[in-house]
mmCIF file of C-alpha atoms and ligand atoms in Angstrom:
data_model
loop_
_atom_site.group_PDB
_atom_site.id
_atom_site.type_symbol
_atom_site.label_atom_id
_atom_site.label_comp_id
_atom_site.label_asym_id
_atom_site.label_seq_id
_atom_site.Cartn_x
_atom_site.Cartn_y
_atom_site.Cartn_z
ATOM 1 C CA MET A 1 12.965 -13.650 14.306
ATOM 2 C CA LEU A 2 11.027 -13.169 11.217
ATOM 3 C CA TYR A 3 11.727 -13.161 7.651
ATOM 4 C CA SER A 4 10.994 -10.524 5.345
ATOM 5 C CA ILE A 5 9.649 -11.341 2.139
ATOM 6 C CA ARG A 6 8.975 -9.485 -0.743
ATOM 7 C CA MET A 7 7.968 -10.058 -4.515
ATOM 8 C CA ARG A 8 7.554 -8.019 -7.444
ATOM 9 C CA SER A 9 6.657 -9.144 -10.662
ATOM 10 C CA ALA A 10 6.887 -7.474 -14.541
ATOM 11 C CA GLN A 11 5.822 -8.240 -17.840
ATOM 12 C CA GLY A 12 8.587 -7.417 -20.887
ATOM 13 C CA GLY A 13 11.391 -7.959 -18.605
ATOM 14 C CA ALA A 14 12.678 -6.371 -15.266
ATOM 15 C CA HIS A 15 10.885 -2.977 -14.535
ATOM 16 C CA GLU A 16 14.403 -1.477 -14.435
ATOM 17 C CA HIS A 17 14.254 -3.143 -17.622
ATOM 18 C CA GLY A 18 11.388 -1.268 -18.503
ATOM 19 C CA GLY A 19 8.699 -4.074 -17.676
ATOM 20 C CA HIS A 20 5.360 -3.499 -16.716
ATOM 21 C CA HIS A 21 4.395 -3.691 -13.137
ATOM 22 C CA ILE A 22 2.256 -6.512 -12.518
ATOM 23 C CA SER A 23 2.015 -7.285 -8.618
ATOM 24 C CA GLY A 24 3.564 -7.351 -5.846
ATOM 25 C CA ALA A 25 3.509 -8.119 -1.740
ATOM 26 C CA GLU A 26 5.316 -8.128 1.197
ATOM 27 C CA ARG A 27 5.672 -10.176 4.348
ATOM 28 C CA LEU A 28 6.773 -10.611 7.311
ATOM 29 C CA ILE A 29 6.535 -14.132 8.782
ATOM 30 C CA THR A 30 7.962 -17.270 10.455
ATOM 31 C CA LYS A 31 10.447 -19.982 9.131
ATOM 32 C CA GLN A 32 7.918 -22.058 9.402
ATOM 33 C CA ASP A 33 5.360 -20.293 6.933
ATOM 34 C CA LEU A 34 8.154 -19.265 4.211
ATOM 35 C CA PRO A 35 8.059 -22.383 1.940
ATOM 36 C CA GLN A 36 4.115 -22.151 1.918
ATOM 37 C CA ILE A 37 3.816 -18.312 1.652
ATOM 38 C CA THR A 38 6.903 -18.148 -1.274
ATOM 39 C CA GLU A 39 5.010 -20.499 -3.335
ATOM 40 C CA ASN A 40 1.583 -18.029 -2.607
ATOM 41 C CA LEU A 41 3.591 -15.117 -3.651
ATOM 42 C CA ILE A 42 5.069 -17.318 -6.810
ATOM 43 C CA LYS A 43 1.055 -18.092 -8.092
ATOM 44 C CA ARG A 44 -0.113 -14.583 -7.112
ATOM 45 C CA ALA A 45 2.934 -12.758 -10.162
ATOM 46 C CA LEU A 46 1.830 -15.958 -12.521
ATOM 47 C CA ASN A 47 -1.871 -15.775 -12.515
ATOM 48 C CA HIS A 48 -2.666 -12.118 -12.035
ATOM 49 C CA GLU A 49 -5.291 -10.319 -13.874
ATOM 50 C CA LYS A 50 -3.013 -7.962 -15.492
ATOM 51 C CA GLY A 51 -1.819 -10.358 -17.278
ATOM 52 C CA ARG A 52 1.126 -13.107 -16.518
ATOM 53 C CA ALA A 53 4.565 -11.851 -15.090
ATOM 54 C CA ASP A 54 7.789 -13.263 -17.144
ATOM 55 C CA PHE A 55 10.122 -11.133 -14.448
ATOM 56 C CA ILE A 56 9.810 -12.569 -10.705
ATOM 57 C CA ARG A 57 11.971 -11.302 -8.006
ATOM 58 C CA LEU A 58 11.310 -12.847 -4.604
ATOM 59 C CA THR A 59 13.947 -11.305 -1.952
ATOM 60 C CA ILE A 60 14.046 -12.959 1.605
ATOM 61 C CA GLU A 61 15.769 -11.422 4.716
ATOM 62 C CA GLU A 62 16.328 -12.522 8.860
ATOM 63 C CA VAL A 63 14.598 -9.636 10.365
ATOM 64 C CA LYS A 64 15.708 -9.498 14.053
ATOM 65 C CA SER A 65 13.183 -9.331 16.667
ATOM 66 C CA LYS A 66 14.791 -6.515 18.542
ATOM 67 C CA ASP A 67 14.504 -3.995 15.151
ATOM 68 C CA ILE A 68 10.606 -4.671 14.809
ATOM 69 C CA ILE A 69 8.650 -2.629 16.097
ATOM 70 C CA THR A 70 4.870 -2.916 16.846
ATOM 71 C CA ILE A 71 1.808 -0.702 16.079
ATOM 72 C CA PRO A 72 -1.842 -0.251 16.269
ATOM 73 C CA MET A 73 -4.273 -0.889 13.459
ATOM 74 C CA LEU A 74 -6.175 2.114 12.190
ATOM 75 C CA LYS A 75 -9.927 1.806 12.286
ATOM 76 C CA MET A 76 -11.809 1.201 9.583
ATOM 77 C CA GLU A 77 -14.873 2.801 8.109
ATOM 78 C CA THR A 78 -16.458 2.488 4.841
ATOM 79 C CA TYR A 79 -18.086 5.017 2.630
ATOM 80 C CA THR A 80 -20.618 4.002 0.145
ATOM 81 C CA ALA A 81 -20.019 6.146 -2.940
ATOM 82 C CA MET A 82 -22.167 6.820 -5.304
ATOM 83 C CA ASP A 83 -20.088 6.799 -7.834
ATOM 84 C CA VAL A 84 -16.500 7.764 -8.835
ATOM 85 C CA ASN A 85 -17.133 11.734 -8.702
ATOM 86 C CA ASP A 86 -18.466 11.432 -5.248
ATOM 87 C CA GLY A 87 -15.669 9.086 -4.226
ATOM 88 C CA HIS A 88 -13.337 11.750 -4.955
ATOM 89 C CA LYS A 89 -15.464 14.370 -3.369
ATOM 90 C CA ASN A 90 -15.030 12.641 -0.323
ATOM 91 C CA ALA A 91 -11.576 11.370 -0.520
ATOM 92 C CA ARG A 92 -10.873 15.513 -0.535
ATOM 93 C CA GLU A 93 -12.824 16.026 2.368
ATOM 94 C CA PHE A 94 -11.096 13.110 4.492
ATOM 95 C CA LEU A 95 -7.764 14.686 3.462
ATOM 96 C CA ALA A 96 -8.627 18.414 3.939
ATOM 97 C CA ASN A 97 -10.282 16.909 7.437
ATOM 98 C CA ALA A 98 -6.417 16.191 8.109
ATOM 99 C CA GLY A 99 -4.951 20.035 7.450
ATOM 100 C CA ILE A 100 -3.950 19.249 3.905
ATOM 101 C CA SER A 101 -3.909 21.614 1.915
ATOM 102 C CA LYS A 102 -6.293 21.925 -1.569
ATOM 103 C CA ILE A 103 -3.615 22.316 -4.241
ATOM 104 C CA ALA A 104 -1.458 19.225 -1.989
ATOM 105 C CA ILE A 105 -4.520 17.427 -3.085
ATOM 106 C CA GLU A 106 -5.429 18.741 -6.242
ATOM 107 C CA ASN A 107 -1.586 17.533 -7.173
ATOM 108 C CA ALA A 108 -2.341 14.484 -6.087
ATOM 109 C CA MET A 109 -5.643 13.363 -7.817
ATOM 110 C CA ILE A 110 -3.523 14.855 -10.863
ATOM 111 C CA TYR A 111 -0.861 12.960 -10.486
ATOM 112 C CA LEU A 112 -2.637 9.374 -9.989
ATOM 113 C CA LEU A 113 -5.013 10.543 -12.966
ATOM 114 C CA SER A 114 -2.313 11.156 -15.082
ATOM 115 C CA LEU A 115 -0.110 8.181 -14.603
ATOM 116 C CA GLN A 116 0.215 6.312 -18.153
ATOM 117 C CA GLU A 117 2.477 3.360 -16.491
ATOM 118 C CA ASN A 118 2.092 1.491 -12.865
ATOM 119 C CA MET A 119 4.590 2.696 -10.747
ATOM 120 C CA ARG A 120 5.525 0.049 -8.283
ATOM 121 C CA GLY A 121 5.715 2.523 -4.883
ATOM 122 C CA ALA A 122 4.380 5.553 -3.933
ATOM 123 C CA ILE A 123 4.517 9.290 -4.310
ATOM 124 C CA LEU A 124 5.417 11.481 -1.173
ATOM 125 C CA ILE A 125 3.699 14.982 -1.962
ATOM 126 C CA ASP A 126 4.345 18.054 0.897
ATOM 127 C CA ALA A 127 0.862 18.423 2.534
ATOM 128 C CA THR A 128 1.778 21.701 1.989
ATOM 129 C CA THR A 129 3.198 23.023 -1.282
ATOM 130 C CA GLY A 130 1.933 20.019 -3.091
ATOM 131 C CA LYS A 131 5.059 19.389 -4.726
ATOM 132 C CA ARG A 132 6.616 15.710 -4.993
ATOM 133 C CA LEU A 133 9.045 15.170 -1.779
ATOM 134 C CA ASP A 134 10.876 11.511 -3.143
ATOM 135 C CA ASP A 135 13.400 11.682 -6.530
ATOM 136 C CA THR A 136 12.433 7.779 -7.318
ATOM 137 C CA GLY A 137 10.631 8.572 -10.459
ATOM 138 C CA MET A 138 8.667 5.577 -11.909
ATOM 139 C CA ARG A 139 9.658 3.263 -9.546
ATOM 140 C CA GLY A 140 7.811 4.988 -6.423
ATOM 141 C CA ILE A 141 9.003 4.803 -2.666
ATOM 142 C CA ARG A 142 7.717 1.171 -1.802
ATOM 143 C CA VAL A 143 6.663 -0.025 1.616
ATOM 144 C CA SER A 144 8.382 -3.077 3.072
ATOM 145 C CA ARG A 145 8.548 -5.349 6.080
ATOM 146 C CA MET A 146 5.484 -5.359 7.966
ATOM 147 C CA ASP A 147 2.700 -7.443 8.164
ATOM 148 C CA PHE A 148 0.090 -8.653 11.140
ATOM 149 C CA LYS A 149 1.015 -9.853 14.462
ATOM 150 C CA ASP A 150 -1.327 -12.248 13.708
ATOM 151 C CA THR A 151 -2.256 -13.370 10.493
ATOM 152 C CA LEU A 152 -4.588 -15.834 11.365
ATOM 153 C CA GLN A 153 -6.335 -13.757 14.061
ATOM 154 C CA ALA A 154 -6.312 -10.897 11.661
ATOM 155 C CA LYS A 155 -7.693 -13.266 8.263
ATOM 156 C CA LYS A 156 -10.874 -14.505 11.166
ATOM 157 C CA HIS A 157 -11.251 -10.829 12.151
ATOM 158 C CA PHE A 158 -12.034 -9.817 8.429
ATOM 159 C CA ASP A 159 -13.747 -12.580 7.529
ATOM 160 C CA GLU A 160 -16.448 -12.802 10.150
ATOM 161 C CA LEU A 161 -16.627 -8.536 8.562
ATOM 162 C CA GLY A 162 -16.907 -10.266 5.401
ATOM 163 C CA TYR A 163 -13.710 -9.097 3.677
ATOM 164 C CA THR A 164 -12.614 -12.196 2.119
ATOM 165 C CA ASP A 165 -10.428 -11.339 -0.464
ATOM 166 C CA ASN A 166 -6.973 -9.993 0.581
ATOM 167 C CA HIS A 167 -6.763 -6.134 -0.661
ATOM 168 C CA VAL A 168 -8.045 -4.786 2.230
ATOM 169 C CA GLN A 169 -6.097 -6.738 4.722
ATOM 170 C CA GLU A 170 -3.081 -5.725 2.772
ATOM 171 C CA ALA A 171 -3.626 -2.321 2.761
ATOM 172 C CA LEU A 172 -4.374 -1.804 5.967
ATOM 173 C CA VAL A 173 -0.822 -3.337 7.419
ATOM 174 C CA LEU A 174 0.965 -1.198 4.767
ATOM 175 C CA ALA A 175 -1.757 2.066 5.901
ATOM 176 C CA SER A 176 -0.825 1.574 9.281
ATOM 177 C CA LYS A 177 2.365 1.272 8.767
ATOM 178 C CA VAL A 178 2.518 4.524 6.714
ATOM 179 C CA LEU A 179 0.548 6.634 9.075
ATOM 180 C CA SER A 180 2.769 5.837 12.058
ATOM 181 C CA ALA A 181 5.451 7.490 9.944
ATOM 182 C CA PRO A 182 6.942 10.606 11.115
ATOM 183 C CA ASN A 183 5.467 13.584 9.494
ATOM 184 C CA VAL A 184 3.326 11.503 6.913
ATOM 185 C CA ILE A 185 -0.045 13.245 7.785
ATOM 186 C CA GLY A 186 -2.234 11.130 4.907
ATOM 187 C CA GLU A 187 -2.508 8.864 2.061
ATOM 188 C CA LEU A 188 -4.551 8.817 -0.675
ATOM 189 C CA CYS A 189 -4.564 5.025 -2.919
ATOM 190 C CA TRP A 190 -7.303 3.235 -5.065
ATOM 191 C CA SER A 191 -5.515 -0.471 -6.858
ATOM 192 C CA ASP A 192 -4.218 -0.605 -10.386
ATOM 193 C CA ASP A 193 -6.287 -4.274 -10.485
ATOM 194 C CA PRO A 194 -8.906 -3.854 -13.256
ATOM 195 C CA ASN A 195 -11.537 -5.512 -10.992
ATOM 196 C CA TYR A 196 -10.818 -3.568 -7.877
ATOM 197 C CA ILE A 197 -12.329 0.196 -7.928
ATOM 198 C CA ILE A 198 -12.503 0.295 -3.688
ATOM 199 C CA GLY A 199 -9.939 2.832 -2.551
ATOM 200 C CA TYR A 200 -8.988 4.619 0.117
ATOM 201 C CA VAL A 201 -7.726 7.412 2.241
ATOM 202 C CA SER A 202 -5.837 7.205 5.711
ATOM 203 C CA ALA A 203 -5.624 10.247 8.061
ATOM 204 C CA ASN A 204 -6.873 11.060 11.617
ATOM 205 C CA ASN A 205 -6.168 7.376 12.784
ATOM 206 C CA ALA A 206 -8.652 6.087 10.446
ATOM 207 C CA TYR A 207 -8.854 4.039 7.395
ATOM 208 C CA HIS A 208 -11.563 5.486 5.154
ATOM 209 C CA ARG A 209 -12.322 2.993 2.764
ATOM 210 C CA ILE A 210 -14.296 4.370 -0.320
ATOM 211 C CA THR A 211 -16.207 1.809 -2.150
ATOM 212 C CA LYS A 212 -15.602 3.476 -5.721
ATOM 213 C CA MET A 213 -12.719 5.405 -6.983
ATOM 214 C CA LYS A 214 -11.948 4.188 -10.662
ATOM 215 C CA PRO A 215 -14.248 3.307 -13.079
ATOM 216 C CA LEU A 216 -13.904 -0.707 -13.874
ATOM 217 C CA HIS A 217 -11.482 -1.983 -15.848
ATOM 218 C CA SER A 218 -9.555 0.635 -15.511
ATOM 219 C CA ASN A 219 -6.172 -0.617 -14.255
ATOM 220 C CA GLN A 220 -4.920 3.312 -13.275
ATOM 221 C CA GLY A 221 -4.260 2.659 -9.701
ATOM 222 C CA GLY A 222 -1.219 3.963 -7.294
ATOM 223 C CA ARG A 223 -0.630 5.772 -4.035
ATOM 224 C CA VAL A 224 0.380 8.997 -2.713
ATOM 225 C CA PHE A 225 1.708 9.837 0.518
ATOM 226 C CA PHE A 226 0.829 12.647 2.609
ATOM 227 C CA VAL A 227 4.068 14.646 3.968
ATOM 228 C CA LYS A 228 4.279 17.498 6.937
ATOM 229 C CA THR A 229 7.766 19.567 6.059
ATOM 230 C CA PRO A 230 10.311 20.790 6.746
ATOM 231 C CA VAL A 231 10.903 16.459 6.326
ATOM 232 C CA ASP A 232 14.914 14.193 6.666
ATOM 233 C CA ILE A 233 13.354 12.214 3.560
ATOM 234 C CA ASN A 234 16.061 9.932 3.786
ATOM 235 C CA SER A 235 15.020 9.133 7.380
ATOM 236 C CA LEU A 236 11.719 9.132 5.997
ATOM 237 C CA GLN A 237 12.533 6.709 2.912
ATOM 238 C CA ASN A 238 14.302 4.276 5.483
ATOM 239 C CA TYR A 239 11.769 4.006 7.773
ATOM 240 C CA LEU A 240 9.277 3.527 4.894
ATOM 241 C CA GLU A 241 11.202 0.742 3.234
ATOM 242 C CA ARG A 242 12.957 -0.340 5.615
ATOM 243 C CA GLN A 243 11.828 -0.001 9.179
ATOM 244 C CA PRO A 244 9.946 -3.655 10.443
ATOM 245 C CA VAL A 245 6.625 -3.015 11.732
ATOM 246 C CA ILE A 246 4.063 -5.255 13.279
ATOM 247 C CA VAL A 247 0.400 -3.887 13.455
ATOM 248 C CA ASP A 248 -1.737 -5.708 16.263
ATOM 249 C CA ILE A 249 -5.290 -5.496 15.735
ATOM 250 C CA ASN A 250 -6.067 -5.837 19.143
ATOM 251 C CA LEU A 251 -4.247 -2.553 20.125
HETATM 252 P P1 AMP B 301 -2.366 -2.498 -5.385
HETATM 253 O O1 AMP B 301 -3.262 -1.751 -4.208
HETATM 254 O O2 AMP B 301 -1.375 -3.571 -4.965
HETATM 255 O O3 AMP B 301 -3.045 -2.505 -6.821
HETATM 256 O O4 AMP B 301 -1.364 -1.306 -5.367
HETATM 257 C C1 AMP B 301 -1.506 0.402 -6.261
HETATM 258 C C2 AMP B 301 -0.635 1.057 -6.053
HETATM 259 O O5 AMP B 301 0.063 1.032 -5.130
HETATM 260 C C3 AMP B 301 0.500 -0.040 -7.100
HETATM 261 O O6 AMP B 301 0.362 0.463 -8.353
HETATM 262 C C4 AMP B 301 1.941 1.184 -6.860
HETATM 263 O O7 AMP B 301 2.121 1.925 -7.332
HETATM 264 C C5 AMP B 301 1.486 1.641 -4.924
HETATM 265 N N1 AMP B 301 1.403 0.360 -4.134
HETATM 266 C C6 AMP B 301 1.870 -0.739 -3.936
HETATM 267 N N2 AMP B 301 2.115 -1.496 -3.462
HETATM 268 C C7 AMP B 301 2.749 -0.685 -2.479
HETATM 269 C C8 AMP B 301 3.822 -0.607 -1.043
HETATM 270 N N3 AMP B 301 4.169 -1.801 -0.751
HETATM 271 N N4 AMP B 301 4.528 0.671 -1.075
HETATM 272 C C9 AMP B 301 4.167 1.366 -2.248
HETATM 273 N N5 AMP B 301 3.429 1.948 -3.028
HETATM 274 C C10 AMP B 301 2.537 0.532 -3.541
#
């Protein structure tokens, strides 16, 4: 049995009462790891570069082994961008190569670039028409209940590759789950952390890490998932938010 632990934190009160999103995290861990990870997540909310959270919500729930599915990790490739324009140009190409329409790609870029406030989840966009499919407003769809099968093995693997901070590792778990969802054919993301300018596109079974997706010190970031229609949005949302998924780096 594992435990789903989810944290979301905000400044200026709870998200639902207008607070600014500071940080969030989701893990699937053993009972033994609960105290340590809980402490780490609280520290993360209180010491974030975006500011100190004054609202933190932690949710811990048991997850039965029989309900968990195991999926492979996307393979990672890095594109070294000259500047943000070049990063976005290549992001558009990676998405177009997955069959996502020009209008859907442009709408996604416009959505992310015009966000006045950070969402805590992602926007779902129709990969053909470019129309937004979810009705979650500024909350977005928050992907949850996922982790590496073996966190220590994954950490060793990424340390050896030189990716010692947890951005890439957490994003790869999320992106692997998102692309495993029925009807999702791509994702576009860059972080809202002001000092983290690397973003990614995942599509065609690959995680394209793109080294410049926003200007340094910008706190504007977000995620868009591209969805093939027709689709049952409720069951897609249920998969993304509730289906427990373990990512095995050896598959
Ligand atoms: P981050 O990479 O954590 O800075 O996140 C960048 C943006 O992605 C956030 O502002 C959210 O809009 C979105 N996001 C972060 N975590 C999730 C998640 N678990 N599910 C869906 N969207 C997320």
